[in-house]
Short mmCIF file of C-alpha atoms in Angstrom, two decimals:
data_model
loop_
_atom_site.label_atom_id
_atom_site.label_comp_id
_atom_site.label_asym_id
_atom_site.label_seq_id
_atom_site.Cartn_x
_atom_site.Cartn_y
_atom_site.Cartn_z
CA UNK A 1 -17.59 -49.58 -26.09
CA UNK A 2 -21.12 -49.50 -27.55
CA UNK A 3 -22.92 -46.31 -28.51
CA UNK A 4 -25.36 -46.78 -25.62
CA UNK A 5 -22.49 -47.13 -23.15
CA UNK A 6 -20.84 -44.00 -24.48
CA UNK A 7 -24.08 -42.05 -24.11
CA UNK A 8 -24.47 -43.29 -20.53
CA UNK A 9 -20.91 -42.22 -19.72
CA UNK A 10 -21.52 -38.79 -21.29
CA UNK A 11 -24.80 -38.28 -19.40
CA UNK A 12 -23.15 -39.33 -16.13
CA UNK A 13 -20.29 -36.90 -16.69
CA UNK A 14 -22.72 -34.07 -17.40
CA UNK A 15 -24.67 -34.84 -14.23
CA UNK A 16 -21.46 -34.81 -12.17
CA UNK A 17 -20.32 -31.53 -13.72
CA UNK A 18 -23.73 -29.97 -13.11
CA UNK A 19 -23.58 -31.07 -9.50
CA UNK A 20 -20.11 -29.63 -9.05
CA UNK A 21 -21.19 -26.36 -10.64
CA UNK A 22 -24.29 -26.14 -8.45
CA UNK A 23 -22.25 -26.90 -5.33
CA UNK A 24 -19.70 -24.23 -6.26
CA UNK A 25 -22.42 -21.63 -6.77
CA UNK A 26 -24.07 -22.52 -3.48
CA UNK A 27 -20.73 -22.43 -1.66
CA UNK A 28 -19.88 -19.02 -3.12
CA UNK A 29 -23.37 -17.75 -2.28
CA UNK A 30 -23.09 -19.04 1.29
CA UNK A 31 -19.64 -17.49 1.66
CA UNK A 32 -20.90 -14.15 0.35
CA UNK A 33 -23.85 -14.37 2.74
CA UNK A 34 -21.46 -14.98 5.66
CA UNK A 35 -19.43 -11.93 4.63
CA UNK A 36 -22.56 -9.78 4.91
CA UNK A 37 -23.28 -10.83 8.50
CA UNK A 38 -21.26 -9.59 11.45
CA UNK A 39 -19.39 -12.23 13.41
CA UNK A 40 -20.21 -12.36 17.14
CA UNK A 41 -17.40 -10.81 19.15
CA UNK A 42 -16.24 -8.66 16.25
CA UNK A 43 -15.70 -4.90 16.39
CA UNK A 44 -18.65 -2.59 17.01
CA UNK A 45 -19.44 -0.78 13.74
CA UNK A 46 -22.14 1.77 12.96
CA UNK A 47 -22.73 3.93 9.90
CA UNK A 48 -22.00 7.62 10.25
CA UNK A 49 -20.11 10.63 8.91
CA UNK A 50 -16.37 10.22 8.29
CA UNK A 51 -14.22 13.27 7.53
CA UNK A 52 -10.56 13.52 6.55
CA UNK A 53 -10.03 16.81 8.37
CA UNK A 54 -11.05 15.64 11.85
CA UNK A 55 -8.01 15.64 14.11
CA UNK A 56 -7.07 12.67 16.23
CA UNK A 57 -8.68 10.04 13.99
CA UNK A 58 -7.38 6.94 12.23
CA UNK A 59 -9.20 5.94 9.04
CA UNK A 60 -8.74 2.53 7.44
CA UNK A 61 -10.39 -0.15 5.33
CA UNK A 62 -12.61 -2.26 7.56
CA UNK A 63 -12.07 -6.00 6.96
CA UNK A 64 -14.57 -7.38 9.51
CA UNK A 65 -17.36 -9.48 8.02
CA UNK A 66 -20.69 -7.74 7.96
CA UNK A 67 -22.58 -5.03 6.08
CA UNK A 68 -19.66 -2.57 6.39
CA UNK A 69 -16.87 -4.83 5.12
CA UNK A 70 -14.36 -2.95 2.88
CA UNK A 71 -15.75 0.46 3.87
CA UNK A 72 -13.55 3.31 5.03
CA UNK A 73 -13.96 3.36 8.78
CA UNK A 74 -12.93 5.89 11.43
CA UNK A 75 -11.81 5.37 15.03
CA UNK A 76 -10.09 7.61 17.59
CA UNK A 77 -6.33 7.42 17.03
CA UNK A 78 -5.99 7.03 20.79
CA UNK A 79 -8.36 4.02 20.79
CA UNK A 80 -7.78 2.12 17.50
CA UNK A 81 -9.61 -0.98 18.76
CA UNK A 82 -12.67 1.02 19.82
CA UNK A 83 -16.07 1.46 18.13
CA UNK A 84 -15.90 2.13 14.39
CA UNK A 85 -17.80 4.61 12.27
CA UNK A 86 -18.33 3.32 8.71
CA UNK A 87 -18.57 5.69 5.74
CA UNK A 88 -20.22 3.55 2.99
CA UNK A 89 -17.19 4.30 0.74
CA UNK A 90 -15.48 1.04 -0.23
CA UNK A 91 -11.78 0.77 -1.12
CA UNK A 92 -9.17 -1.89 -1.74
CA UNK A 93 -6.37 0.51 -0.76
CA UNK A 94 -6.59 3.91 0.87
CA UNK A 95 -4.54 6.79 2.18
CA UNK A 96 -5.19 10.39 3.15
CA UNK A 97 -3.33 13.57 4.12
CA UNK A 98 -3.97 17.31 3.96
CA UNK A 99 -7.73 16.80 3.66
CA UNK A 100 -7.33 14.72 0.47
CA UNK A 101 -7.83 10.97 0.11
CA UNK A 102 -7.09 8.37 -2.53
CA UNK A 103 -9.26 5.27 -2.78
CA UNK A 104 -8.34 2.37 -5.07
CA UNK A 105 -11.46 0.44 -6.08
CA UNK A 106 -12.50 -2.61 -8.06
CA UNK A 107 -15.34 -2.53 -10.59
CA UNK A 108 -16.98 -5.93 -11.06
CA UNK A 109 -17.68 -6.67 -14.73
CA UNK A 110 -19.39 -9.58 -16.48
CA UNK A 111 -16.07 -11.05 -17.63
CA UNK A 112 -13.39 -9.57 -15.37
CA UNK A 113 -12.84 -6.89 -12.78
CA UNK A 114 -11.37 -3.52 -13.65
CA UNK A 115 -9.84 -0.99 -11.28
CA UNK A 116 -9.83 2.73 -10.73
CA UNK A 117 -8.38 5.38 -8.42
CA UNK A 118 -10.70 8.05 -7.06
CA UNK A 119 -9.55 11.25 -5.39
CA UNK A 120 -11.66 12.22 -2.37
CA UNK A 121 -12.19 15.54 -0.66
CA UNK A 122 -12.33 15.98 3.10
CA UNK A 123 -15.95 14.70 3.18
CA UNK A 124 -15.11 11.64 1.05
CA UNK A 125 -16.76 13.10 -2.04
CA UNK A 126 -15.22 12.05 -5.35
CA UNK A 127 -13.39 14.87 -7.13
CA UNK A 128 -11.62 12.88 -9.86
CA UNK A 129 -11.43 9.36 -11.29
CA UNK A 130 -8.57 7.59 -13.08
CA UNK A 131 -8.33 4.15 -14.64
CA UNK A 132 -5.79 1.84 -12.98
CA UNK A 133 -4.20 -0.71 -15.38
CA UNK A 134 -3.89 -3.58 -12.91
CA UNK A 135 -4.45 -4.84 -9.38
CA UNK A 136 -4.09 -1.97 -6.86
CA UNK A 137 -1.26 -2.35 -4.38
CA UNK A 138 -0.04 0.87 -2.71
CA UNK A 139 -1.45 4.39 -2.24
CA UNK A 140 -0.11 7.64 -0.82
CA UNK A 141 -0.99 11.36 -0.58
CA UNK A 142 1.47 14.22 -0.06
CA UNK A 143 1.27 15.98 3.34
CA UNK A 144 -0.37 19.04 1.75
CA UNK A 145 -2.90 16.92 -0.16
CA UNK A 146 -1.73 18.26 -3.52
CA UNK A 147 -0.22 15.05 -4.92
CA UNK A 148 -1.66 11.57 -5.00
CA UNK A 149 0.14 8.36 -5.99
CA UNK A 150 -0.72 4.72 -6.42
CA UNK A 151 0.92 1.49 -7.53
CA UNK A 152 -0.70 -1.39 -9.40
CA UNK A 153 0.45 -4.82 -10.53
CA UNK A 154 0.13 -5.12 -14.30
CA UNK A 155 1.90 -8.50 -14.52
CA UNK A 156 2.26 -11.02 -11.70
CA UNK A 157 0.59 -10.50 -8.34
CA UNK A 158 3.21 -10.60 -5.61
CA UNK A 159 6.30 -8.65 -4.59
CA UNK A 160 7.82 -11.85 -3.20
CA UNK A 161 8.87 -13.18 -6.61
CA UNK A 162 10.75 -11.52 -9.45
CA UNK A 163 8.33 -12.09 -12.32
CA UNK A 164 6.07 -9.07 -11.92
CA UNK A 165 5.56 -5.64 -13.39
CA UNK A 166 4.16 -2.53 -11.71
CA UNK A 167 3.00 0.95 -12.64
CA UNK A 168 3.44 3.83 -10.21
CA UNK A 169 1.33 6.87 -11.08
CA UNK A 170 1.27 10.41 -9.68
CA UNK A 171 -1.53 12.98 -9.98
CA UNK A 172 -1.42 16.71 -9.29
CA UNK A 173 -4.84 17.28 -7.71
CA UNK A 174 -4.73 21.03 -8.42
CA UNK A 175 -4.29 20.68 -12.18
CA UNK A 176 -5.51 17.12 -12.72
CA UNK A 177 -2.26 16.28 -14.53
CA UNK A 178 -1.60 12.54 -14.46
CA UNK A 179 1.82 10.95 -14.80
CA UNK A 180 0.71 7.36 -15.53
CA UNK A 181 4.13 5.85 -14.87
CA UNK A 182 7.37 6.96 -13.22
CA UNK A 183 9.11 5.36 -16.17
CA UNK A 184 8.63 8.77 -17.82
CA UNK A 185 11.19 10.24 -15.38
CA UNK A 186 14.95 10.25 -15.95
CA UNK A 187 16.84 7.83 -13.69
CA UNK A 188 20.23 8.94 -12.33
CA UNK A 189 22.52 6.25 -10.96
CA UNK A 190 26.08 6.98 -9.79
CA UNK A 191 25.80 10.45 -11.32
CA UNK A 192 24.84 9.18 -14.79
CA UNK A 193 21.59 8.70 -16.64
CA UNK A 194 20.56 5.06 -16.35
CA UNK A 195 18.63 3.17 -19.03
CA UNK A 196 17.26 -0.38 -18.74
CA UNK A 197 14.27 -2.15 -20.23
CA UNK A 198 13.38 -3.92 -16.99
CA UNK A 199 12.90 -0.95 -14.63
CA UNK A 200 9.95 -1.13 -12.24
CA UNK A 201 8.76 1.45 -9.72
CA UNK A 202 6.46 1.17 -6.73
CA UNK A 203 5.74 2.46 -3.23
CA UNK A 204 5.75 6.26 -3.60
CA UNK A 205 6.01 8.40 -0.42
CA UNK A 206 6.01 12.21 -0.43
CA UNK A 207 8.00 14.89 1.40
CA UNK A 208 6.40 18.09 2.71
CA UNK A 209 7.80 20.42 0.02
CA UNK A 210 5.41 19.27 -2.76
CA UNK A 211 8.41 18.46 -4.88
CA UNK A 212 10.44 15.64 -3.33
CA UNK A 213 9.29 12.04 -3.08
CA UNK A 214 10.81 8.61 -2.58
CA UNK A 215 10.02 5.27 -4.20
CA UNK A 216 11.42 1.84 -5.00
CA UNK A 217 13.26 1.17 -8.27
CA UNK A 218 13.86 -2.43 -9.32
CA UNK A 219 16.27 -3.37 -12.11
CA UNK A 220 18.44 -6.39 -12.88
CA UNK A 221 17.43 -8.24 -9.75
CA UNK A 222 18.17 -5.39 -7.31
CA UNK A 223 15.91 -2.84 -5.64
CA UNK A 224 16.93 0.71 -4.74
CA UNK A 225 15.54 3.61 -2.79
CA UNK A 226 15.24 6.53 -5.22
CA UNK A 227 14.63 10.19 -4.50
CA UNK A 228 12.28 11.80 -6.98
CA UNK A 229 11.95 15.40 -8.08
CA UNK A 230 8.51 16.30 -9.44
CA UNK A 231 9.75 19.49 -11.13
CA UNK A 232 12.93 18.14 -12.71
CA UNK A 233 11.21 14.76 -13.35
CA UNK A 234 14.25 12.83 -12.17
CA UNK A 235 14.81 9.80 -9.95
CA UNK A 236 18.17 9.43 -8.18
CA UNK A 237 19.29 6.16 -6.57
CA UNK A 238 20.24 6.42 -2.89
CA UNK A 239 20.45 2.99 -1.24
CA UNK A 240 20.03 -0.68 -2.26
CA UNK A 241 17.58 -3.33 -1.01
CA UNK A 242 14.73 -0.97 -0.18
CA UNK A 243 11.06 -1.71 -0.91
CA UNK A 244 7.87 0.23 -0.15
CA UNK A 245 9.48 3.24 1.57
CA UNK A 246 7.52 5.44 3.96
CA UNK A 247 8.89 8.88 4.89
CA UNK A 248 8.73 9.96 8.55
CA UNK A 249 6.68 13.09 9.38
CA UNK A 250 9.88 15.04 10.09
CA UNK A 251 11.31 14.01 6.70
CA UNK A 252 14.55 12.57 8.09
CA UNK A 253 13.99 8.80 7.90
CA UNK A 254 12.43 6.17 5.70
CA UNK A 255 10.79 2.99 6.99
CA UNK A 256 10.83 0.14 4.50
CA UNK A 257 10.82 -3.61 4.04
CA UNK A 258 14.16 -5.23 3.27
CA UNK A 259 14.85 -8.66 1.84
CA UNK A 260 16.86 -10.72 4.32
CA UNK A 261 18.87 -13.75 3.28
CA UNK A 262 17.73 -17.05 4.70
CA UNK A 263 14.04 -16.19 4.95
CA UNK A 264 11.39 -18.10 2.92
CA UNK A 265 10.95 -16.97 -0.67
CA UNK A 266 7.30 -16.09 -0.08
CA UNK A 267 8.05 -14.11 3.11
CA UNK A 268 11.52 -12.60 2.67
CA UNK A 269 11.20 -9.19 4.37
CA UNK A 270 11.97 -7.48 7.67
CA UNK A 271 11.14 -3.89 8.55
CA UNK A 272 14.02 -1.40 8.73
CA UNK A 273 14.40 2.35 9.17
CA UNK A 274 16.97 4.30 7.14
CA UNK A 275 18.46 7.60 8.31
CA UNK A 276 18.50 9.73 5.15
CA UNK A 277 21.46 11.82 6.31
CA UNK A 278 23.84 9.00 7.25
CA UNK A 279 22.19 6.13 5.31
CA UNK A 280 22.51 4.01 8.45
CA UNK A 281 19.93 1.21 8.77
CA UNK A 282 18.13 0.17 11.96
CA UNK A 283 16.10 -3.07 12.10
CA UNK A 284 12.85 -2.69 14.04
CA UNK A 285 11.75 -5.21 16.66
CA UNK A 286 9.28 -7.08 14.43
CA UNK A 287 10.49 -10.66 13.81
CA UNK A 288 7.80 -11.53 11.25
CA UNK A 289 7.93 -10.84 7.53
CA UNK A 290 5.97 -7.67 6.72
CA UNK A 291 4.60 -7.21 3.20
CA UNK A 292 3.24 -3.70 3.62
CA UNK A 293 4.11 -0.05 3.18
CA UNK A 294 4.33 0.99 6.82
CA UNK A 295 2.66 4.18 8.10
CA UNK A 296 4.21 6.55 10.63
CA UNK A 297 1.79 7.27 13.47
CA UNK A 298 4.23 9.93 14.65
CA UNK A 299 7.99 10.50 14.39
CA UNK A 300 8.70 7.50 16.63
CA UNK A 301 6.10 4.82 15.85
CA UNK A 302 5.31 2.60 12.85
CA UNK A 303 1.97 1.00 12.00
CA UNK A 304 1.67 -1.88 9.52
CA UNK A 305 -0.55 -4.82 8.57
CA UNK A 306 0.02 -8.54 9.05
CA UNK A 307 -2.29 -11.40 7.99
CA UNK A 308 -5.25 -11.95 10.33
CA UNK A 309 -8.43 -14.00 10.57
CA UNK A 310 -10.38 -11.60 8.32
CA UNK A 311 -7.59 -10.54 5.99
CA UNK A 312 -5.29 -8.32 8.05
CA UNK A 313 -4.69 -6.86 11.51
CA UNK A 314 -2.78 -3.68 12.37
CA UNK A 315 0.33 -3.69 14.54
CA UNK A 316 2.60 -1.01 15.94
CA UNK A 317 6.29 -0.98 16.88
CA UNK A 318 8.83 1.72 17.81
CA UNK A 319 10.94 2.97 14.90
CA UNK A 320 14.26 2.97 16.80
CA UNK A 321 14.60 -0.82 17.13
CA UNK A 322 13.48 -0.98 20.77
CA UNK A 323 10.30 -2.40 22.28
CA UNK A 324 8.20 -5.10 20.70
CA UNK A 325 5.27 -5.27 18.26
CA UNK A 326 1.73 -4.84 19.56
CA UNK A 327 -1.57 -5.48 17.80
CA UNK A 328 -3.77 -2.39 17.90
CA UNK A 329 -6.70 -3.29 15.65
CA UNK A 330 -8.18 -6.47 14.14
CA UNK A 331 -9.72 -6.82 10.68
CA UNK A 332 -8.15 -3.60 9.39
CA UNK A 333 -5.75 -2.47 6.66
CA UNK A 334 -4.56 0.74 4.90
CA UNK A 335 -4.52 3.09 7.89
CA UNK A 336 -4.13 6.85 7.68
CA UNK A 337 -3.82 9.33 10.55
CA UNK A 338 -5.79 12.40 9.51
CA UNK A 339 -5.98 15.98 10.70
CA UNK A 340 -2.26 16.20 11.45
CA UNK A 341 -0.49 19.57 11.72
CA UNK A 342 1.49 20.46 8.55
CA UNK A 343 4.64 18.39 8.14
CA UNK A 344 8.03 20.07 8.42
CA UNK A 345 10.63 20.10 5.66
CA UNK A 346 14.03 19.00 7.06
CA UNK A 347 16.81 21.57 6.97
CA UNK A 348 19.47 19.13 5.84
CA UNK A 349 18.79 17.78 2.36
CA UNK A 350 19.35 14.02 2.01
CA UNK A 351 22.69 12.90 0.50
CA UNK A 352 23.14 12.39 -3.18
CA UNK A 353 23.73 9.04 -4.87
CA UNK A 354 27.07 7.51 -4.10
CA UNK A 355 27.21 8.62 -0.46
CA UNK A 356 28.65 6.00 1.91
CA UNK A 357 26.22 3.60 3.54
CA UNK A 358 26.27 1.25 6.50
CA UNK A 359 24.71 -2.16 5.88
#
């Protein structure tokens, strides 16, 4: 090949690469432009005040394309598909209780995105900020609003596989004390302290006593429901094959996703409810794989997200295994029912590790 031919080949390659780069930029710009314009037939959304203390409201991350995409949005809990009020506060994940909110956000940098957790007061004003060392995944607030928790992926990006690492953090909003990882707590398994280099924690959910919480522990290829004690800084295993637990308002049951044999590797879960007194499991009437930390609308009803046209839609199903799933809101994720009466602490304390279970 002559020098002139080589130069012609090089110039042609540069022209092609420039064209591809220009096309990619234009495509991304067009896609971003589409995201900023509301789609005809989509939900009605207007800007307005959003408060965490207003009773009878559901607040969630709006996923509908348009100027309010990713903003925290409020609707009547009795009409979740009705007109939305958008707050201008943008979150990737969100939850609220007791007049306190937690909003997990991305910060776009010149090289890569970074993430942070912000604590919000009842008017969505920021009261504290914390760096998050990975991609935000789950968020929860204790019923009183005192404690806030979040989970982030720090290695890997999906719960479906086994090659991932997470960090579950807890903050005391009264003192500002941050526990950056539950790995600082002592793990008790079968009555003994358990040590392993591969432990992972995620999916915190709080009880009403501002002391007890539940989460998922993963080690050696198995997941467990653990009961945490914020004062003793311990985590006690209760039941296997539990991921992303969510405690019922009455504190007696946990909804969670469970891996079921025979399902696809990228969609291996079904929703179950565990009675914390008997450790008896009940599958709910949702046949699809749910990769979410379900929310309790009340003591009898679960709300969760499934993939939709704009990212996710919200569905509801009874917690006792009866009925059938029903879509209640499109283009929505991370719901929280705010302004609830104070949660009750159950009289009967859940069983300790080693109690019999029904599987």
